[in-house]
mmCIF file with all atom_site columns, C-alpha atoms in Angstrom:
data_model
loop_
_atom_site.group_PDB
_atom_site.id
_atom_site.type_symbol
_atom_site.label_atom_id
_atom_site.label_alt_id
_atom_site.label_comp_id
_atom_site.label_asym_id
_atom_site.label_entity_id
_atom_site.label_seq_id
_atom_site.pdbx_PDB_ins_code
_atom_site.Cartn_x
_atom_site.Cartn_y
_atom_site.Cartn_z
_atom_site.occupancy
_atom_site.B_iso_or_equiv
_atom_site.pdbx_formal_charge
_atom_site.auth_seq_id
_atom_site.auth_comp_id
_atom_site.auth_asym_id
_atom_site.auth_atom_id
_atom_site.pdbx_PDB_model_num
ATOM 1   C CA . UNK A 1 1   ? 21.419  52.577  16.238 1.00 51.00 ? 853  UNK A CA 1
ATOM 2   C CA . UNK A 1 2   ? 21.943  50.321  19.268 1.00 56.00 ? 854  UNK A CA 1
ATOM 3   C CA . UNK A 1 3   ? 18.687  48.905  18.739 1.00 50.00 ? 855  UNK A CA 1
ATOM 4   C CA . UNK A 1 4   ? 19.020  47.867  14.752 1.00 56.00 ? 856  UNK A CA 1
ATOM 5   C CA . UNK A 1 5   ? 21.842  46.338  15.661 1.00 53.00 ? 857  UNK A CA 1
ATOM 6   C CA . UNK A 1 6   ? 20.438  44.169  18.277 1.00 47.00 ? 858  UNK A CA 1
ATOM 7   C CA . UNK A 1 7   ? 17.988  43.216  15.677 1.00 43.00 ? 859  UNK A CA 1
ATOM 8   C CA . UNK A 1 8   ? 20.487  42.303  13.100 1.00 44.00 ? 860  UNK A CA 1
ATOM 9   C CA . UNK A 1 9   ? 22.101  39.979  15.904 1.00 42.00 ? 861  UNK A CA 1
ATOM 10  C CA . UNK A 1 10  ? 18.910  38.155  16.436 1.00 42.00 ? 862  UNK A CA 1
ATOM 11  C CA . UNK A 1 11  ? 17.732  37.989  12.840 1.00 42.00 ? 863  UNK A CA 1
ATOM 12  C CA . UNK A 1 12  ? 21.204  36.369  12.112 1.00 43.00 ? 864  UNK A CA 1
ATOM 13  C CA . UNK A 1 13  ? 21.203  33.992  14.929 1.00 42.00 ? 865  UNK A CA 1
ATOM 14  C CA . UNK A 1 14  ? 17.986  33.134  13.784 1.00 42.00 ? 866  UNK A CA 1
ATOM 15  C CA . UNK A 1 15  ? 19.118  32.807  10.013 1.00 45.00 ? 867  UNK A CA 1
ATOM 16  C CA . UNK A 1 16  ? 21.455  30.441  11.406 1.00 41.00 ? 868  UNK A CA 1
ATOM 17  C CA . UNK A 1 17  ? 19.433  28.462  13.500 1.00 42.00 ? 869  UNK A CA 1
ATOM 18  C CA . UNK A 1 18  ? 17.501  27.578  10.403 1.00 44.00 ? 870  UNK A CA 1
ATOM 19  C CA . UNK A 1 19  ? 20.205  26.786  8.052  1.00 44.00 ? 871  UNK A CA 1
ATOM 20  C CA . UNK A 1 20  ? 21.292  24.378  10.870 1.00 56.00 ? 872  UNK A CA 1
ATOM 21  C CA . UNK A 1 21  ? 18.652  22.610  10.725 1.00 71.00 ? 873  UNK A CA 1
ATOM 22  C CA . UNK A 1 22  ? 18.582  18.781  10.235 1.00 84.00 ? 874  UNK A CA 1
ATOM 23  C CA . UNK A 1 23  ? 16.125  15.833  9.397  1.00 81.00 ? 875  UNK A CA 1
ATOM 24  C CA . UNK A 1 24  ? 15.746  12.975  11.162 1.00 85.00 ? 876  UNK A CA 1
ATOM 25  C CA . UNK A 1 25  ? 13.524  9.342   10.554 1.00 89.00 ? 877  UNK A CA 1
ATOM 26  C CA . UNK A 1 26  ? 11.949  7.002   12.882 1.00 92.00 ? 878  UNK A CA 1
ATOM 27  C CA . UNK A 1 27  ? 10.102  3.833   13.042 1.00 92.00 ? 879  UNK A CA 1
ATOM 28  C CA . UNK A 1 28  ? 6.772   3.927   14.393 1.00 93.00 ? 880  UNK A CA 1
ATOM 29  C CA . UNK A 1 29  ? 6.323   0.088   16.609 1.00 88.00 ? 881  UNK A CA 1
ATOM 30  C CA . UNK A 1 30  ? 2.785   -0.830  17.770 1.00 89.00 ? 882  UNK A CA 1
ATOM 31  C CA . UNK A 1 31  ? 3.497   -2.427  21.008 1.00 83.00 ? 883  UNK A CA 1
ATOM 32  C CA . UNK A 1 32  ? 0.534   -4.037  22.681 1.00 76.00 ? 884  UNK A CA 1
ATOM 33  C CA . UNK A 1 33  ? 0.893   -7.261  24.620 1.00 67.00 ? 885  UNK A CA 1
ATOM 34  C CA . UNK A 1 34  ? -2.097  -9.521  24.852 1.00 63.00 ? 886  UNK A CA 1
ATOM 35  C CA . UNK A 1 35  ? -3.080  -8.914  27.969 1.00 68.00 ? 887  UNK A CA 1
ATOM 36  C CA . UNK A 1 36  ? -4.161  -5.357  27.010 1.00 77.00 ? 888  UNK A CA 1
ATOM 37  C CA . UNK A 1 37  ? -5.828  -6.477  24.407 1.00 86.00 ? 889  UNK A CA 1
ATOM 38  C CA . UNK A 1 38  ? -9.165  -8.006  23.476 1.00 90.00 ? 890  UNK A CA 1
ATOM 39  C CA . UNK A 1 39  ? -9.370  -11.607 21.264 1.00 92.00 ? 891  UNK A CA 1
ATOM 40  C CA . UNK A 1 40  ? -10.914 -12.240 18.477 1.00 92.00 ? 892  UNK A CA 1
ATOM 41  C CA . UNK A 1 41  ? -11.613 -14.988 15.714 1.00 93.00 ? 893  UNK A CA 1
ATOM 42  C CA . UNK A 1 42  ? -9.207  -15.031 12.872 1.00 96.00 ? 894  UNK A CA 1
ATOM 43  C CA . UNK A 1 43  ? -11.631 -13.349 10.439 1.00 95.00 ? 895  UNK A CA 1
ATOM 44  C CA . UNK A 1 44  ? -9.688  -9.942  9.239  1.00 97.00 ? 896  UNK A CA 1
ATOM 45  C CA . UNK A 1 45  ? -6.852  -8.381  6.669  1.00 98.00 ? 897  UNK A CA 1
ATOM 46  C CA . UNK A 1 46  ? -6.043  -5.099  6.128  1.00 98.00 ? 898  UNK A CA 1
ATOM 47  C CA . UNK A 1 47  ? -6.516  -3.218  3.296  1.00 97.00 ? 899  UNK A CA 1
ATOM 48  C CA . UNK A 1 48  ? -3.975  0.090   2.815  1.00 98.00 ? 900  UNK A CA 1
ATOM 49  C CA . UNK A 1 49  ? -5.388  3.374   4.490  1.00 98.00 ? 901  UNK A CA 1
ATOM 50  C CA . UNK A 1 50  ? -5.210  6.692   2.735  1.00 98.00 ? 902  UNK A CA 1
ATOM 51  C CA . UNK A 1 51  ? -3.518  9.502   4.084  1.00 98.00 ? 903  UNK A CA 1
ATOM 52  C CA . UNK A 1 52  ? -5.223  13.030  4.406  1.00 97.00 ? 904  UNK A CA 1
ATOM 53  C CA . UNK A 1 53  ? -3.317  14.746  6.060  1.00 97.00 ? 905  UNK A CA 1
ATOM 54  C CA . UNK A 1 54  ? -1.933  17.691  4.613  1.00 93.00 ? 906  UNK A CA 1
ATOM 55  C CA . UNK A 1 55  ? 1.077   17.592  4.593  1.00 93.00 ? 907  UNK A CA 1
ATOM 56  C CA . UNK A 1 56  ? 4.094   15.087  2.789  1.00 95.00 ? 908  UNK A CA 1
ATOM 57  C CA . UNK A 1 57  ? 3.307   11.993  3.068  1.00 97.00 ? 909  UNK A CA 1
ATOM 58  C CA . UNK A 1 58  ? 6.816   10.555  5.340  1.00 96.00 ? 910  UNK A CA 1
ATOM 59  C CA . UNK A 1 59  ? 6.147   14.076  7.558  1.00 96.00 ? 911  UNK A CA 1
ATOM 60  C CA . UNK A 1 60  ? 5.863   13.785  11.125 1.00 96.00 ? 912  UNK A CA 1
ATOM 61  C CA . UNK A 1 61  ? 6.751   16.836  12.731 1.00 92.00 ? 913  UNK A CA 1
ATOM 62  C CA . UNK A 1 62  ? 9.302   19.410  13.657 1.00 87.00 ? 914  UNK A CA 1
ATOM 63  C CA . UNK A 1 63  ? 11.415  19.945  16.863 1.00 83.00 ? 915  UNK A CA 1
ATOM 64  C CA . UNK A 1 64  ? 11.457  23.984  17.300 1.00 79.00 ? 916  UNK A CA 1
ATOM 65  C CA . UNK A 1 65  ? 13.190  26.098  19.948 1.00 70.00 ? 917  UNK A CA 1
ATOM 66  C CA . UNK A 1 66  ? 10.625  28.126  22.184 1.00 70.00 ? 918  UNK A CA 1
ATOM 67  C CA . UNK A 1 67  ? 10.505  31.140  19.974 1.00 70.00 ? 919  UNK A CA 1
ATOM 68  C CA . UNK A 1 68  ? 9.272   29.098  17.246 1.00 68.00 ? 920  UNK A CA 1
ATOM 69  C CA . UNK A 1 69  ? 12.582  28.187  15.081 1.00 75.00 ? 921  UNK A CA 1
ATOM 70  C CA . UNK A 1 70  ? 12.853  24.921  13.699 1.00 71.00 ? 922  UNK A CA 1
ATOM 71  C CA . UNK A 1 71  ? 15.873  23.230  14.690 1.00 75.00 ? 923  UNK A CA 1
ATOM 72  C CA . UNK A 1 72  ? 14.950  19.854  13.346 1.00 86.00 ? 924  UNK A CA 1
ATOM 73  C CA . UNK A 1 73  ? 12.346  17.855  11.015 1.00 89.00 ? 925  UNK A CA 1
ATOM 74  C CA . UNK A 1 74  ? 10.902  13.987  11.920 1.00 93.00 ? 926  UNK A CA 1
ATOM 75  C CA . UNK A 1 75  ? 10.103  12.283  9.316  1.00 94.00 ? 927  UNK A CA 1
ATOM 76  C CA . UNK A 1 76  ? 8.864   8.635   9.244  1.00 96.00 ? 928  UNK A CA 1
ATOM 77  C CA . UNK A 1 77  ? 10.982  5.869   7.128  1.00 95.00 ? 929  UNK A CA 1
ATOM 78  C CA . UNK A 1 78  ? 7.819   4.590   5.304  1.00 96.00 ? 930  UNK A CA 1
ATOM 79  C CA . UNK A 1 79  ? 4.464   6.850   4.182  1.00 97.00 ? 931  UNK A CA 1
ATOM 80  C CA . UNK A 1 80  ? 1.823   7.567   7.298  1.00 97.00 ? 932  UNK A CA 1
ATOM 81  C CA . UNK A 1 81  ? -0.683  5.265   5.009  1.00 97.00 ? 933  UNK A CA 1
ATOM 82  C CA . UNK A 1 82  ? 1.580   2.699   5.233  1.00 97.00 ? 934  UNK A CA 1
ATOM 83  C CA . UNK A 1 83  ? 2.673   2.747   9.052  1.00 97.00 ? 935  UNK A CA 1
ATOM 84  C CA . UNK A 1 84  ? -1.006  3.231   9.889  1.00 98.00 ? 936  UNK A CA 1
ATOM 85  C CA . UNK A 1 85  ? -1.428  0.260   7.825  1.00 98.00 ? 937  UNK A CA 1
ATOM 86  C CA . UNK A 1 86  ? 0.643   -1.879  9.367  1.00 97.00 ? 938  UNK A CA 1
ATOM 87  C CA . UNK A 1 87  ? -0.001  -0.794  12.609 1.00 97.00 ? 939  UNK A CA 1
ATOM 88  C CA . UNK A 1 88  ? -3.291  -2.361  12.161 1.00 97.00 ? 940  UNK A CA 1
ATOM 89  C CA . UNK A 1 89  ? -2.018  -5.555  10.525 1.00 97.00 ? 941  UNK A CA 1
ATOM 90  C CA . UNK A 1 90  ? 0.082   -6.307  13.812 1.00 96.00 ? 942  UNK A CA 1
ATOM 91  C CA . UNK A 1 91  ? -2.625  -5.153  16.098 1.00 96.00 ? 943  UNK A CA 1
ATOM 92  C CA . UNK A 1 92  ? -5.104  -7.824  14.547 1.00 96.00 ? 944  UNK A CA 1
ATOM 93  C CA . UNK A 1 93  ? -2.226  -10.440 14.713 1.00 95.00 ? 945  UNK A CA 1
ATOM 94  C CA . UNK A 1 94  ? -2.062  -9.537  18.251 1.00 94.00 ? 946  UNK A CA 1
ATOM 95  C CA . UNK A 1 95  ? -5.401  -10.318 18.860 1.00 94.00 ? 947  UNK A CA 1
ATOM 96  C CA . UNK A 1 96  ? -5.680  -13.915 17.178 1.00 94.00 ? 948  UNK A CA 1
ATOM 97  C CA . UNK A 1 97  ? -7.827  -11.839 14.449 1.00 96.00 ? 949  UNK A CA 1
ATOM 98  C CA . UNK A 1 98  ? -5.426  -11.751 11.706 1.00 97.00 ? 950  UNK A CA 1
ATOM 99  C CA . UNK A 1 99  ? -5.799  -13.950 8.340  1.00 96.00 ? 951  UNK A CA 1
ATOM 100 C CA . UNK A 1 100 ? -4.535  -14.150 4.710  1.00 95.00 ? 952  UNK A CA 1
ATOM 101 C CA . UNK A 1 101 ? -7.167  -11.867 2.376  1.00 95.00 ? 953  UNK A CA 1
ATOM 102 C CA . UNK A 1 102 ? -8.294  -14.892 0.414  1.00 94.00 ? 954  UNK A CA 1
ATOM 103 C CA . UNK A 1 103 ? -10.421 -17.013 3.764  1.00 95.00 ? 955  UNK A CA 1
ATOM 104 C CA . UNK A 1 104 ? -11.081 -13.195 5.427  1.00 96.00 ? 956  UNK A CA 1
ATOM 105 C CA . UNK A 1 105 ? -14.717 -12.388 5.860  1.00 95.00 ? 957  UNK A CA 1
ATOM 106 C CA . UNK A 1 106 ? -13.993 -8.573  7.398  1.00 97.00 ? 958  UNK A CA 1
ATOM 107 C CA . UNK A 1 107 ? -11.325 -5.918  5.943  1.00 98.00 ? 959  UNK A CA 1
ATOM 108 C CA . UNK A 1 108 ? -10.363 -3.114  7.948  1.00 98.00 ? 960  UNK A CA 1
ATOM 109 C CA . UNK A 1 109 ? -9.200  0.158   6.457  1.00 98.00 ? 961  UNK A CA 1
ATOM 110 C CA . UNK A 1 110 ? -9.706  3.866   6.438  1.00 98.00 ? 962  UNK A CA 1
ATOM 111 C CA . UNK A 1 111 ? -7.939  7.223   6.629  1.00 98.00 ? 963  UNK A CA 1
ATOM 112 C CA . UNK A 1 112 ? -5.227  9.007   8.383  1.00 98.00 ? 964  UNK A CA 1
ATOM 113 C CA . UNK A 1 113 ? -6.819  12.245  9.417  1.00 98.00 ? 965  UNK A CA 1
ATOM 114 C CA . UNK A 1 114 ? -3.688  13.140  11.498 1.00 98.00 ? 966  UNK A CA 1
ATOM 115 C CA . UNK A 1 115 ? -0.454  11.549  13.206 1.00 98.00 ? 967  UNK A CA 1
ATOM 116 C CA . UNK A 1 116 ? 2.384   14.564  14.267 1.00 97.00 ? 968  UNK A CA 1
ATOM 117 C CA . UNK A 1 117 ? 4.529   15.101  16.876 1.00 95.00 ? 969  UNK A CA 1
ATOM 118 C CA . UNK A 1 118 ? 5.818   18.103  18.310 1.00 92.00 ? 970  UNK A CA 1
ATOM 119 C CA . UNK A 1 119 ? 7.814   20.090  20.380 1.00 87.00 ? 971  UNK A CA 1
ATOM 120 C CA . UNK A 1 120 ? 7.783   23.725  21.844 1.00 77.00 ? 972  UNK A CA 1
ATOM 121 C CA . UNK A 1 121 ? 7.632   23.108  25.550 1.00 79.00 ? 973  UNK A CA 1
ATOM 122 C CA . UNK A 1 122 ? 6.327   19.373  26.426 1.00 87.00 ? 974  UNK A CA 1
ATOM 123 C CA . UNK A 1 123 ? 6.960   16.542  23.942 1.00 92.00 ? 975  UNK A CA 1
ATOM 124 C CA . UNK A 1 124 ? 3.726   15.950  22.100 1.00 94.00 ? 976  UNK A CA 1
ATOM 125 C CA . UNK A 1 125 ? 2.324   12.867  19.834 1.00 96.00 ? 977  UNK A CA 1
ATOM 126 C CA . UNK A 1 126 ? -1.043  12.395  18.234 1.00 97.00 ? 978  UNK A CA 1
ATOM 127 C CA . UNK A 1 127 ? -2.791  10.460  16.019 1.00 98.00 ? 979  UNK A CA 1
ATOM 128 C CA . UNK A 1 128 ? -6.382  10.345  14.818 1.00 98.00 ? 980  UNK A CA 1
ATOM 129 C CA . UNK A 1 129 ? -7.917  7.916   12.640 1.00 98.00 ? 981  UNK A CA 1
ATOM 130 C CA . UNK A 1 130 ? -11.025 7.342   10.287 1.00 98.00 ? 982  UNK A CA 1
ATOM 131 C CA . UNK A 1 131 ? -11.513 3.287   10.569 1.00 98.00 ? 983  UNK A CA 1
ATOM 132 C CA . UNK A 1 132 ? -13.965 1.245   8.721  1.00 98.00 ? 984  UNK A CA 1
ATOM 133 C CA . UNK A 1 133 ? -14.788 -2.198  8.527  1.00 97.00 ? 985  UNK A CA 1
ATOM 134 C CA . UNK A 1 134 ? -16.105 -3.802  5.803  1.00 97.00 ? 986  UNK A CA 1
ATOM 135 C CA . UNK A 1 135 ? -17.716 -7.060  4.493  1.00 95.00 ? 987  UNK A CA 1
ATOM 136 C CA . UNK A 1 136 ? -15.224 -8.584  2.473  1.00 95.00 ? 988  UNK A CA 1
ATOM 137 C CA . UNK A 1 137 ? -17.724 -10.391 0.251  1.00 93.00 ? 989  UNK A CA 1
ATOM 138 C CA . UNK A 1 138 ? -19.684 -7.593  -1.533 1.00 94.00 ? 990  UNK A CA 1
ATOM 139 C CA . UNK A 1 139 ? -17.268 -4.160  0.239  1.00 94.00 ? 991  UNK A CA 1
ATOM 140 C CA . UNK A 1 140 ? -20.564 -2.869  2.553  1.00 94.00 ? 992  UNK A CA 1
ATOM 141 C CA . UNK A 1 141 ? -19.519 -0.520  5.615  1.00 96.00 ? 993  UNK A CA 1
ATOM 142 C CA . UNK A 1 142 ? -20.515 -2.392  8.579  1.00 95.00 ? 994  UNK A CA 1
ATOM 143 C CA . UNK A 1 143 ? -18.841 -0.149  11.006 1.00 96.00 ? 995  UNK A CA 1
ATOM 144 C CA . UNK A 1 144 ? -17.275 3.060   10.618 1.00 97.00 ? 996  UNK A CA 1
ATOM 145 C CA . UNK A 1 145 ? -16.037 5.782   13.064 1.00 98.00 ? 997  UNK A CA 1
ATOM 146 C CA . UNK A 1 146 ? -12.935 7.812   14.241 1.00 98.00 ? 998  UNK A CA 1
ATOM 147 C CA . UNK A 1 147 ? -10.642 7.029   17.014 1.00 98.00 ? 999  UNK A CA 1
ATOM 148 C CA . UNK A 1 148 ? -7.925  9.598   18.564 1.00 98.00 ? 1000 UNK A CA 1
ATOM 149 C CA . UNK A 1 149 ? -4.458  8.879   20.418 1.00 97.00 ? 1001 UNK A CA 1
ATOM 150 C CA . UNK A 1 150 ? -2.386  11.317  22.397 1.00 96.00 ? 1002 UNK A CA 1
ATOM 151 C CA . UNK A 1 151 ? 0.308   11.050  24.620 1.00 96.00 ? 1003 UNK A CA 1
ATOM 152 C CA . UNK A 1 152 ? 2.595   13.947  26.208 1.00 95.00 ? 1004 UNK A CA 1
ATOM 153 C CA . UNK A 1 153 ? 5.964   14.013  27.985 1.00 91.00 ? 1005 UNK A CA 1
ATOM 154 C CA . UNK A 1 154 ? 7.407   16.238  30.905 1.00 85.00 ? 1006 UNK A CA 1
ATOM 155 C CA . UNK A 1 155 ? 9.311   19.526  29.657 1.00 75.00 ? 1007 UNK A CA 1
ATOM 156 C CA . UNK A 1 156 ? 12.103  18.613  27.888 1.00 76.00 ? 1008 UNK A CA 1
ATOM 157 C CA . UNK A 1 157 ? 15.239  20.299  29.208 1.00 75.00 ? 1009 UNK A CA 1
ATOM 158 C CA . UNK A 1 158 ? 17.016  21.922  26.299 1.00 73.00 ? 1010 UNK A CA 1
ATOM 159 C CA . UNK A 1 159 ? 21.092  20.548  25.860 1.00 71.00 ? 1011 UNK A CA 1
ATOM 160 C CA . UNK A 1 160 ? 19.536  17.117  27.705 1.00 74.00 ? 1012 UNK A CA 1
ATOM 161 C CA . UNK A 1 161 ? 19.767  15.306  24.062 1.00 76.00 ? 1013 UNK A CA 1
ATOM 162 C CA . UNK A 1 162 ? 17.818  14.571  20.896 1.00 82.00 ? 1014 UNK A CA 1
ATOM 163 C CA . UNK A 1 163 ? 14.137  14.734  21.536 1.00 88.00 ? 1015 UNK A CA 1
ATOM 164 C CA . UNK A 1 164 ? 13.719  12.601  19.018 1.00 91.00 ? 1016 UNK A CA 1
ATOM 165 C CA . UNK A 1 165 ? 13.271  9.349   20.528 1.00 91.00 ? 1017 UNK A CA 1
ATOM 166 C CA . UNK A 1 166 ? 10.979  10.648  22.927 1.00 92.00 ? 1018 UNK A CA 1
ATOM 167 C CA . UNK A 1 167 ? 8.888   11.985  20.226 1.00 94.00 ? 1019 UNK A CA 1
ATOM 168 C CA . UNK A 1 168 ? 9.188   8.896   18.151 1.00 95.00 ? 1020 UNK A CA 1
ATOM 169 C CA . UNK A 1 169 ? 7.911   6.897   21.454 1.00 94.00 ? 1021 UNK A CA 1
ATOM 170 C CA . UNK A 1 170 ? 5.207   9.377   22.293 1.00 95.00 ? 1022 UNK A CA 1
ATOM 171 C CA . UNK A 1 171 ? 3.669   9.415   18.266 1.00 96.00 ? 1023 UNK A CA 1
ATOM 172 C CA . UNK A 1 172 ? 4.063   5.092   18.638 1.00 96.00 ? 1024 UNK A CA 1
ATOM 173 C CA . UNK A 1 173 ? 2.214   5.272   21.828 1.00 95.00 ? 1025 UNK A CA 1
ATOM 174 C CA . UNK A 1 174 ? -0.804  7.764   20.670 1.00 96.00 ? 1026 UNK A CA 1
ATOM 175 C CA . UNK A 1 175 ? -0.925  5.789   17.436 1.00 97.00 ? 1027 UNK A CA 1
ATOM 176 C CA . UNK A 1 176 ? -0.956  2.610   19.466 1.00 96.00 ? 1028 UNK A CA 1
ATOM 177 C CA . UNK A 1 177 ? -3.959  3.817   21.529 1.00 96.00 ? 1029 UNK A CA 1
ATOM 178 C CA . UNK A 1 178 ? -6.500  4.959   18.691 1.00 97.00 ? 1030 UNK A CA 1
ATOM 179 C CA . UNK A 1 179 ? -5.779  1.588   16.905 1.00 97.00 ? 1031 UNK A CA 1
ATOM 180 C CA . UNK A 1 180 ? -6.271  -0.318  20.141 1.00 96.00 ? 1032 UNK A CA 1
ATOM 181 C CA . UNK A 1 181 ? -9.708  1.545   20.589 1.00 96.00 ? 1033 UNK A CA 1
ATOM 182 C CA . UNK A 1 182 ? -10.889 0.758   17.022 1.00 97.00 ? 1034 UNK A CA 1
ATOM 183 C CA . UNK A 1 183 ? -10.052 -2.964  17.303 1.00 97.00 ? 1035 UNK A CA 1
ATOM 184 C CA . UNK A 1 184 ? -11.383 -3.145  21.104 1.00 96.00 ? 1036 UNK A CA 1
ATOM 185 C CA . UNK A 1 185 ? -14.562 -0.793  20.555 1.00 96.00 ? 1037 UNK A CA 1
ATOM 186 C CA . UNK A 1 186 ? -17.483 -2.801  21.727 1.00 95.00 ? 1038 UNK A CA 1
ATOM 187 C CA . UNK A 1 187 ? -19.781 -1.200  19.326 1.00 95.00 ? 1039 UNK A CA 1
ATOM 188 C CA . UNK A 1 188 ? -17.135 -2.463  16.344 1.00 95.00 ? 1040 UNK A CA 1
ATOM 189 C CA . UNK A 1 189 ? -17.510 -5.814  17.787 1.00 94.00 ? 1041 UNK A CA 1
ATOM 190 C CA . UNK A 1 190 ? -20.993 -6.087  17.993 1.00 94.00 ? 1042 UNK A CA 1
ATOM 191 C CA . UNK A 1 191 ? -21.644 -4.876  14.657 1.00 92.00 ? 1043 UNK A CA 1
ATOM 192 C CA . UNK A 1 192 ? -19.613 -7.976  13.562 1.00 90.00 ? 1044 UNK A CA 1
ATOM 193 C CA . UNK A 1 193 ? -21.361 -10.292 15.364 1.00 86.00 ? 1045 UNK A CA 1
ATOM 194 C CA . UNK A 1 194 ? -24.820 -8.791  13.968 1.00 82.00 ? 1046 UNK A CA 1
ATOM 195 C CA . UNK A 1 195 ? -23.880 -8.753  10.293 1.00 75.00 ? 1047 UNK A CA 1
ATOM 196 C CA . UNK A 1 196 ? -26.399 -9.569  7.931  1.00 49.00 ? 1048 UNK A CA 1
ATOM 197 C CA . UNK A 1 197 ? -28.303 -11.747 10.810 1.00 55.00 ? 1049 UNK A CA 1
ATOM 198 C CA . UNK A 1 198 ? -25.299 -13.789 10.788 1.00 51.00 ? 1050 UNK A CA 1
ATOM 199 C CA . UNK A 1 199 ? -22.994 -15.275 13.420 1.00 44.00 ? 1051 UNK A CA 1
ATOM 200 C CA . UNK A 1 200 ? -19.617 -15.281 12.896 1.00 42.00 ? 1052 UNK A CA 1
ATOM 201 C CA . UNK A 1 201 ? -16.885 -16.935 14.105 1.00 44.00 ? 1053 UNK A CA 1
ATOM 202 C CA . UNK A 1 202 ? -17.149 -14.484 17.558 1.00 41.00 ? 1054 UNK A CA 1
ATOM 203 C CA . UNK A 1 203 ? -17.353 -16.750 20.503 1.00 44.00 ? 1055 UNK A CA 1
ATOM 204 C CA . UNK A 1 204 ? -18.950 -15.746 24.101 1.00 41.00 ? 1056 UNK A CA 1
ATOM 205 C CA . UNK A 1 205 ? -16.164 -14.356 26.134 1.00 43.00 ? 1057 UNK A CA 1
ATOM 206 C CA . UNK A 1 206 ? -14.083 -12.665 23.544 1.00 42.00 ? 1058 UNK A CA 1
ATOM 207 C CA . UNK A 1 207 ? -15.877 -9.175  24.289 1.00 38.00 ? 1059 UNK A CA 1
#
């Protein structure tokens, strides 16, 4: 009897817990400064990414207590496409890469094959990406591959406030780093350079 009734306290603590729980939305910033970052010639636009991912298309992740109970949902304030999207577009402008899609002779685009954050124990954000290049002129693949970002906090201390911030900052940062390695990948770069025979606008010293 004792027992049941313990279990009845915890199922409706638990019932609680989940009708308690709330929804926030973030902005994911790509933050690179350009001295961590390679130039290039202004020879790129973006082109939107598609998101496959499995799950809604704003979702981010969800902030659960250590048993497991969601106490609270992340959500992003545009679509994962789009913030991947974007991500790129500053990225390139970062790098002196960026031009209007009418004089570009590259387009870079691809897939979102994951960006989530989470929390059980450490604050967690990751993001992994599917990113092509292609010849703006006739659409042929000159480079594709997939790039991955992670980044991890310290144990957050529960009653210590929101998470969400830190989880907001961890997802920027991990999406932040597989963009970086897609734009800075030497094999990316020399691809360009070799295309078709050709030599683009690449100059010696920007790898």
């Amino acid at each position: 009897m004792q027992l049941s009734r313990y279990l009845f306290i915890i199922l409706s603590s638990l019932m609680i817990l989940a009708s308690c729980t709330t929804t926030s939305q973030v902005s994911l910033d790509y933050a690179s400064g350009l001295g961590h970052v390679q130039p290039g010639a202004p020879e790129f636009s973006t082109q939107a990414f598609m998101d496959r991912r499995d799950q809604g298309p704003n979702d981010l992740g969800t902030v659960r207590t250590q048993i497991g109970t969601p106490v609270e949902h992340v959500q992003m304030n545009v679509p994962a496409a789009n913030a991947v999207t974007n991500a790129f577009g500053y990225a390139l402008e970062v790098r002196g890469m960026l031009t209007s899609p009418s004089s570009a002779r590259f387009i870079v685009t691809g897939e979102v094959l994951d960006l989530h954050c989470k929390l059980l124990v450490h604050p967690y954000g990751y993001a992994r990406l599917r990113v092509s290049v292609l010849e703006a002129a006739t659409g042929r693949v000159i480079h594709s591959a997939t790039y991955e970002g992670e980044r991890q906090s310290s144990a957050y201390v529960p009653g210590s406030g929101s998470p969400v911030p830190l989880l907001r900052d961890l997802t920027s940062g991990a999406l932040q780093d597989a963009v970086d390695r897609a734009l800075d990948d030497p094999a990316m770069r020399a691809r360009i350079r070799s295309s078709s025979g050709e030599v683009s606008g690449w100059q010696p010293g920007m790898i």
